[in-house]
Amino acid sequence: AQSVTQLDSQVPVFEEAPVELRCNYSSSVSVYLFWYVQYPNQGLQLLLKYLSGSTLVESINGFEAEFNKSQTSFHLRKPSVHISDTAEYFCAVSDGAKKLTFGTGTRLTIIP
Amino acid sequence: EAGVAQSPRYKIIEKRQSVAFWCNPISGHATLYWYQQILGQGPKLLIQFQNNGVVDDSQLPKDRFSAERLKGVDSTLKIQPAKLEDSAVYLCASSLNRASYEQYFGPGTRLTVT
C-alpha cells in the first residue's frame, strides 16, 4: 500500500518570498511522484513529475521538486512566489500500476 | 485541443435521490478515471476504465454507485440512492493509455446532498 502525507494544510506566504510545500510518501515498491495544482474553480493540472533519472525536476513556471529516497520526500519549492501561484497543491504517488494516491493538499495563499 | 468536459458543474439533491454525472474525455484517450474528492481531502479513485472495460473498481461502493463507458468514449457515473456522505466533488480524468502516467482532469461536478 502507498500513502502520501502533506502536513501543511495551509501556507501563507508574502509575494516574492520563497516557499516550500512538504510532501512525504510511503510505498513498498518503486515510486513515481507528482505534484498537481488546482486553481480556483478549475480542475487539477500536472505541475511536475519524477519518473526516473535526475532527482531534481522543474516546471515551466519556476517550481521545482527534489526526490529524496532516503527521506521519502518530494518537497515542492519556488524561490519567489507570485500572486498567480495562489492555488491548492496536491502531491501524489503512483506505483507501477499507474494508480495515483493523493495527499490531502496544501492551500498556498500569497499575501500582497 | 479540448480538455476533459464534465457536466453538470453543480448539483444539489436530497438524500435517497438519484444523480448522474457525465464525462467526455480528451479525444483519443483510452483510459478514463472517476475520482471522489471530499472537502479537505485529496481525490480518491473510484473507478478506472480502459476503453469500455473496467480496470479497477475496488474502491467503488457498488451498492449505490455505478459507472459505464459503453462505447469507450464518454462515461456516466451514477449514485442511487445518495447519502449525505456522498457530498463531494466528482472528478473525471483521462490519459492516453494505461502506460501513460499523465492524467488530464476535468473541472469536476460539485455534489451537495441535503
Tab-separated table of C-alpha atoms in Angstrom:
chain	number	residue	atom	x	y	z
A	1	ALA	CA	0.000	0.000	0.000
A	2	GLN	CA	1.139	3.515	-0.676
A	3	SER	CA	0.293	6.777	1.026
A	4	VAL	CA	1.137	10.474	0.863
A	5	THR	CA	1.388	12.943	3.726
A	6	GLN	CA	1.131	16.682	3.284
A	7	LEU	CA	1.495	18.045	6.793
A	8	ASP	CA	0.696	21.668	5.961
A	9	SER	CA	-2.935	22.221	5.064
A	10	GLN	CA	-2.441	25.964	4.559
A	11	VAL	CA	0.669	28.010	3.805
A	12	PRO	CA	0.513	31.826	3.672
A	13	VAL	CA	3.496	33.493	2.003
A	14	PHE	CA	4.308	37.068	1.129
A	15	GLU	CA	4.645	37.875	-2.549
A	16	GLU	CA	8.210	37.423	-3.865
A	17	ALA	CA	9.186	35.336	-0.833
A	18	PRO	CA	10.343	31.713	-1.189
A	19	VAL	CA	8.067	28.805	-0.379
A	20	GLU	CA	8.399	25.102	0.321
A	21	LEU	CA	5.419	22.742	0.351
A	22	ARG	CA	6.229	19.483	2.050
A	23	CYS	CA	5.354	16.009	0.831
A	24	ASN	CA	6.331	12.663	2.304
A	25	TYR	CA	5.322	9.303	0.926
A	26	SER	CA	5.394	5.655	1.845
A	27	SER	CA	5.474	2.809	-0.588
A	28	SER	CA	6.765	-0.722	-0.659
A	29	VAL	CA	7.699	-0.579	-4.326
A	30	SER	CA	9.375	1.806	-6.713
A	31	VAL	CA	7.515	5.060	-6.844
A	32	TYR	CA	6.704	7.759	-9.290
A	33	LEU	CA	5.908	11.139	-7.801
A	34	PHE	CA	3.784	14.052	-8.939
A	35	TRP	CA	2.675	17.498	-7.946
A	36	TYR	CA	-0.705	18.683	-9.203
A	37	VAL	CA	-2.064	22.227	-8.880
A	38	GLN	CA	-5.715	23.209	-8.639
A	39	TYR	CA	-6.523	26.860	-9.306
A	40	PRO	CA	-9.857	28.191	-8.006
A	41	ASN	CA	-12.813	26.672	-9.864
A	42	GLN	CA	-10.570	24.662	-12.152
A	43	GLY	CA	-9.548	21.032	-12.479
A	44	LEU	CA	-6.262	19.535	-11.374
A	45	GLN	CA	-3.264	20.234	-13.607
A	46	LEU	CA	0.003	18.349	-13.589
A	47	LEU	CA	2.756	20.677	-12.351
A	48	LEU	CA	5.745	18.339	-12.435
A	49	LYS	CA	6.661	14.688	-12.133
A	50	TYR	CA	9.501	12.405	-11.167
A	51	LEU	CA	9.651	9.105	-13.009
A	52	SER	CA	13.371	8.347	-13.128
A	53	GLY	CA	16.735	9.981	-13.779
A	54	SER	CA	17.629	13.327	-12.228
A	55	THR	CA	16.145	13.693	-8.773
A	56	LEU	CA	15.546	17.426	-9.311
A	57	VAL	CA	12.619	18.211	-11.577
A	58	GLU	CA	11.371	21.604	-12.683
A	59	SER	CA	8.164	23.085	-14.011
A	60	ILE	CA	7.792	25.790	-16.625
A	61	ASN	CA	6.590	28.379	-14.082
A	62	GLY	CA	9.547	28.271	-11.710
A	63	PHE	CA	8.588	25.476	-9.319
A	64	GLU	CA	10.965	22.624	-8.614
A	65	ALA	CA	10.851	19.445	-6.555
A	66	GLU	CA	13.542	17.066	-5.430
A	67	PHE	CA	13.074	13.345	-4.951
A	68	ASN	CA	14.847	12.233	-1.787
A	69	LYS	CA	14.665	8.472	-1.441
A	70	SER	CA	16.354	8.266	1.971
A	71	GLN	CA	13.913	10.766	3.466
A	72	THR	CA	10.965	9.535	1.351
A	73	SER	CA	10.196	13.111	0.430
A	74	PHE	CA	9.278	15.112	-2.659
A	75	HIS	CA	9.058	18.711	-1.421
A	76	LEU	CA	7.941	21.466	-3.794
A	77	ARG	CA	9.834	24.768	-3.802
A	78	LYS	CA	9.790	28.111	-5.530
A	79	PRO	CA	12.350	30.856	-4.829
A	80	SER	CA	9.944	33.756	-5.395
A	81	VAL	CA	6.162	33.408	-5.466
A	82	HIS	CA	3.641	35.486	-7.368
A	83	ILE	CA	0.003	36.276	-6.727
A	84	SER	CA	-0.922	33.928	-9.562
A	85	ASP	CA	0.552	30.995	-7.619
A	86	THR	CA	-2.409	31.088	-5.248
A	87	ALA	CA	-3.914	27.610	-5.532
A	88	GLU	CA	-4.169	24.246	-3.855
A	89	TYR	CA	-1.261	21.892	-4.422
A	90	PHE	CA	-1.553	18.112	-4.269
A	91	CYS	CA	1.294	15.649	-4.026
A	92	ALA	CA	0.628	12.192	-5.476
A	93	VAL	CA	2.419	8.875	-5.712
A	94	SER	CA	1.969	6.091	-8.220
A	95	ASP	CA	3.196	2.537	-8.285
A	96	GLY	CA	3.785	0.558	-11.447
A	97	ALA	CA	0.045	0.112	-11.932
A	98	LYS	CA	-0.308	3.838	-12.700
A	99	LYS	CA	-2.812	4.237	-9.858
A	100	LEU	CA	-2.486	7.663	-8.247
A	101	THR	CA	-2.742	8.150	-4.484
A	102	PHE	CA	-3.102	11.788	-3.495
A	103	GLY	CA	-2.229	13.690	-0.355
A	104	THR	CA	-4.765	15.931	1.351
A	105	GLY	CA	-3.461	19.067	-0.328
A	106	THR	CA	-1.825	22.340	0.739
A	107	ARG	CA	-3.574	25.628	0.131
A	108	LEU	CA	-0.989	28.242	-0.844
A	109	THR	CA	-2.084	31.823	-0.228
A	110	ILE	CA	0.064	34.669	-1.494
A	111	ILE	CA	-0.071	37.851	0.571
A	112	PRO	CA	0.489	41.065	-1.444
B	1	GLU	CA	-7.063	20.558	-28.004
B	2	ALA	CA	-10.264	20.422	-25.969
B	3	GLY	CA	-9.894	19.291	-22.383
B	4	VAL	CA	-11.939	16.867	-20.331
B	5	ALA	CA	-15.545	18.009	-20.172
B	6	GLN	CA	-17.884	17.339	-17.271
B	7	SER	CA	-21.493	18.195	-16.576
B	8	PRO	CA	-23.242	19.389	-14.614
B	9	ARG	CA	-20.810	21.613	-12.706
B	10	TYR	CA	-23.036	21.758	-9.641
B	11	LYS	CA	-25.848	19.565	-8.333
B	12	ILE	CA	-27.928	19.706	-5.174
B	13	ILE	CA	-30.155	16.770	-4.290
B	14	GLU	CA	-31.871	15.352	-1.247
B	15	LYS	CA	-30.706	12.136	0.362
B	16	ARG	CA	-32.149	8.981	-1.169
B	17	GLN	CA	-32.478	10.683	-4.564
B	18	SER	CA	-30.536	9.603	-7.624
B	19	VAL	CA	-27.974	11.598	-9.587
B	20	ALA	CA	-25.830	11.093	-12.670
B	21	PHE	CA	-22.648	12.795	-13.831
B	22	TRP	CA	-21.298	12.859	-17.357
B	23	CYS	CA	-17.722	12.988	-18.595
B	24	ASN	CA	-16.274	13.367	-22.067
B	25	PRO	CA	-12.518	12.678	-22.113
B	26	ILE	CA	-9.907	14.140	-24.404
B	27	SER	CA	-10.281	12.747	-27.898
B	28	GLY	CA	-8.221	9.612	-28.382
B	29	HIS	CA	-7.661	8.944	-24.696
B	30	ALA	CA	-8.293	5.294	-23.980
B	31	THR	CA	-8.128	5.428	-20.200
B	32	LEU	CA	-10.754	7.201	-18.102
B	33	TYR	CA	-10.894	7.683	-14.342
B	34	TRP	CA	-13.539	8.831	-11.858
B	35	TYR	CA	-12.350	10.312	-8.566
B	36	GLN	CA	-14.223	11.464	-5.477
B	37	GLN	CA	-12.803	14.485	-3.648
B	38	ILE	CA	-14.356	15.130	-0.245
B	39	LEU	CA	-13.756	18.574	1.228
B	40	GLY	CA	-10.361	18.728	2.903
B	41	GLN	CA	-9.127	15.506	1.315
B	42	GLY	CA	-7.260	14.558	-1.805
B	43	PRO	CA	-9.003	12.871	-4.721
B	44	LYS	CA	-9.729	9.177	-4.266
B	45	LEU	CA	-10.009	6.862	-7.254
B	46	LEU	CA	-13.438	5.297	-7.657
B	47	ILE	CA	-13.108	3.508	-10.983
B	48	GLN	CA	-10.751	3.216	-13.950
B	49	PHE	CA	-11.769	2.262	-17.484
B	50	GLN	CA	-9.590	1.119	-20.360
B	51	ASN	CA	-11.713	1.737	-23.448
B	52	ASN	CA	-15.089	0.287	-22.401
B	53	GLY	CA	-13.718	-2.212	-19.890
B	54	VAL	CA	-13.281	-1.755	-16.136
B	55	VAL	CA	-9.653	-1.995	-14.971
B	56	ASP	CA	-10.093	-1.142	-11.291
B	57	ASP	CA	-13.284	-0.553	-9.320
B	58	SER	CA	-12.022	-1.775	-5.968
B	59	GLN	CA	-12.950	1.468	-4.188
B	60	LEU	CA	-16.330	1.973	-5.808
B	61	PRO	CA	-19.244	1.494	-3.334
B	62	LYS	CA	-21.089	-0.845	-5.634
B	63	ASP	CA	-24.243	-0.965	-3.558
B	64	ARG	CA	-25.054	2.608	-4.615
B	65	PHE	CA	-22.516	3.720	-7.221
B	66	SER	CA	-22.341	2.556	-10.820
B	67	ALA	CA	-20.415	3.720	-13.853
B	68	GLU	CA	-20.335	2.856	-17.502
B	69	ARG	CA	-18.403	3.707	-20.626
B	70	LEU	CA	-20.378	1.792	-23.178
B	71	LYS	CA	-18.746	2.995	-26.393
B	72	GLY	CA	-15.318	3.575	-24.927
B	73	VAL	CA	-15.595	7.353	-25.168
B	74	ASP	CA	-17.771	9.295	-22.732
B	75	SER	CA	-18.770	7.947	-19.359
B	76	THR	CA	-21.544	8.270	-16.801
B	77	LEU	CA	-21.260	7.896	-13.028
B	78	LYS	CA	-24.479	7.306	-11.108
B	79	ILE	CA	-25.363	7.352	-7.426
B	80	GLN	CA	-28.589	5.697	-6.358
B	81	PRO	CA	-29.676	6.357	-3.633
B	82	ALA	CA	-27.486	9.226	-2.447
B	83	LYS	CA	-26.358	9.631	1.146
B	84	LEU	CA	-25.216	12.749	2.973
B	85	GLU	CA	-21.621	11.481	2.955
B	86	ASP	CA	-21.633	11.440	-0.853
B	87	SER	CA	-21.325	15.238	-0.843
B	88	ALA	CA	-18.074	15.840	-2.690
B	89	VAL	CA	-16.539	16.959	-5.958
B	90	TYR	CA	-16.525	14.197	-8.568
B	91	LEU	CA	-13.572	14.486	-10.902
B	92	CYS	CA	-13.137	12.811	-14.233
B	93	ALA	CA	-9.689	12.346	-15.741
B	94	SER	CA	-8.314	10.734	-18.855
B	95	SER	CA	-4.958	9.564	-20.106
B	96	LEU	CA	-3.709	8.433	-23.479
B	97	ASN	CA	-3.416	4.836	-22.385
B	98	ARG	CA	-2.618	2.673	-19.363
B	99	ALA	CA	1.112	3.152	-19.911
B	100	SER	CA	0.807	6.913	-19.550
B	101	TYR	CA	1.468	8.483	-16.165
B	102	GLU	CA	-0.030	11.835	-17.060
B	103	GLN	CA	-3.721	12.219	-16.293
B	104	TYR	CA	-5.759	15.204	-17.500
B	105	PHE	CA	-8.548	16.320	-15.192
B	106	GLY	CA	-11.887	17.923	-15.879
B	107	PRO	CA	-13.286	20.791	-13.761
B	108	GLY	CA	-15.378	18.432	-11.642
B	109	THR	CA	-19.002	18.245	-10.521
B	110	ARG	CA	-19.741	19.545	-7.036
B	111	LEU	CA	-22.482	17.434	-5.439
B	112	THR	CA	-24.322	18.545	-2.325
B	113	VAL	CA	-26.654	16.044	-0.666
B	114	THR	CA	-29.087	17.570	1.843
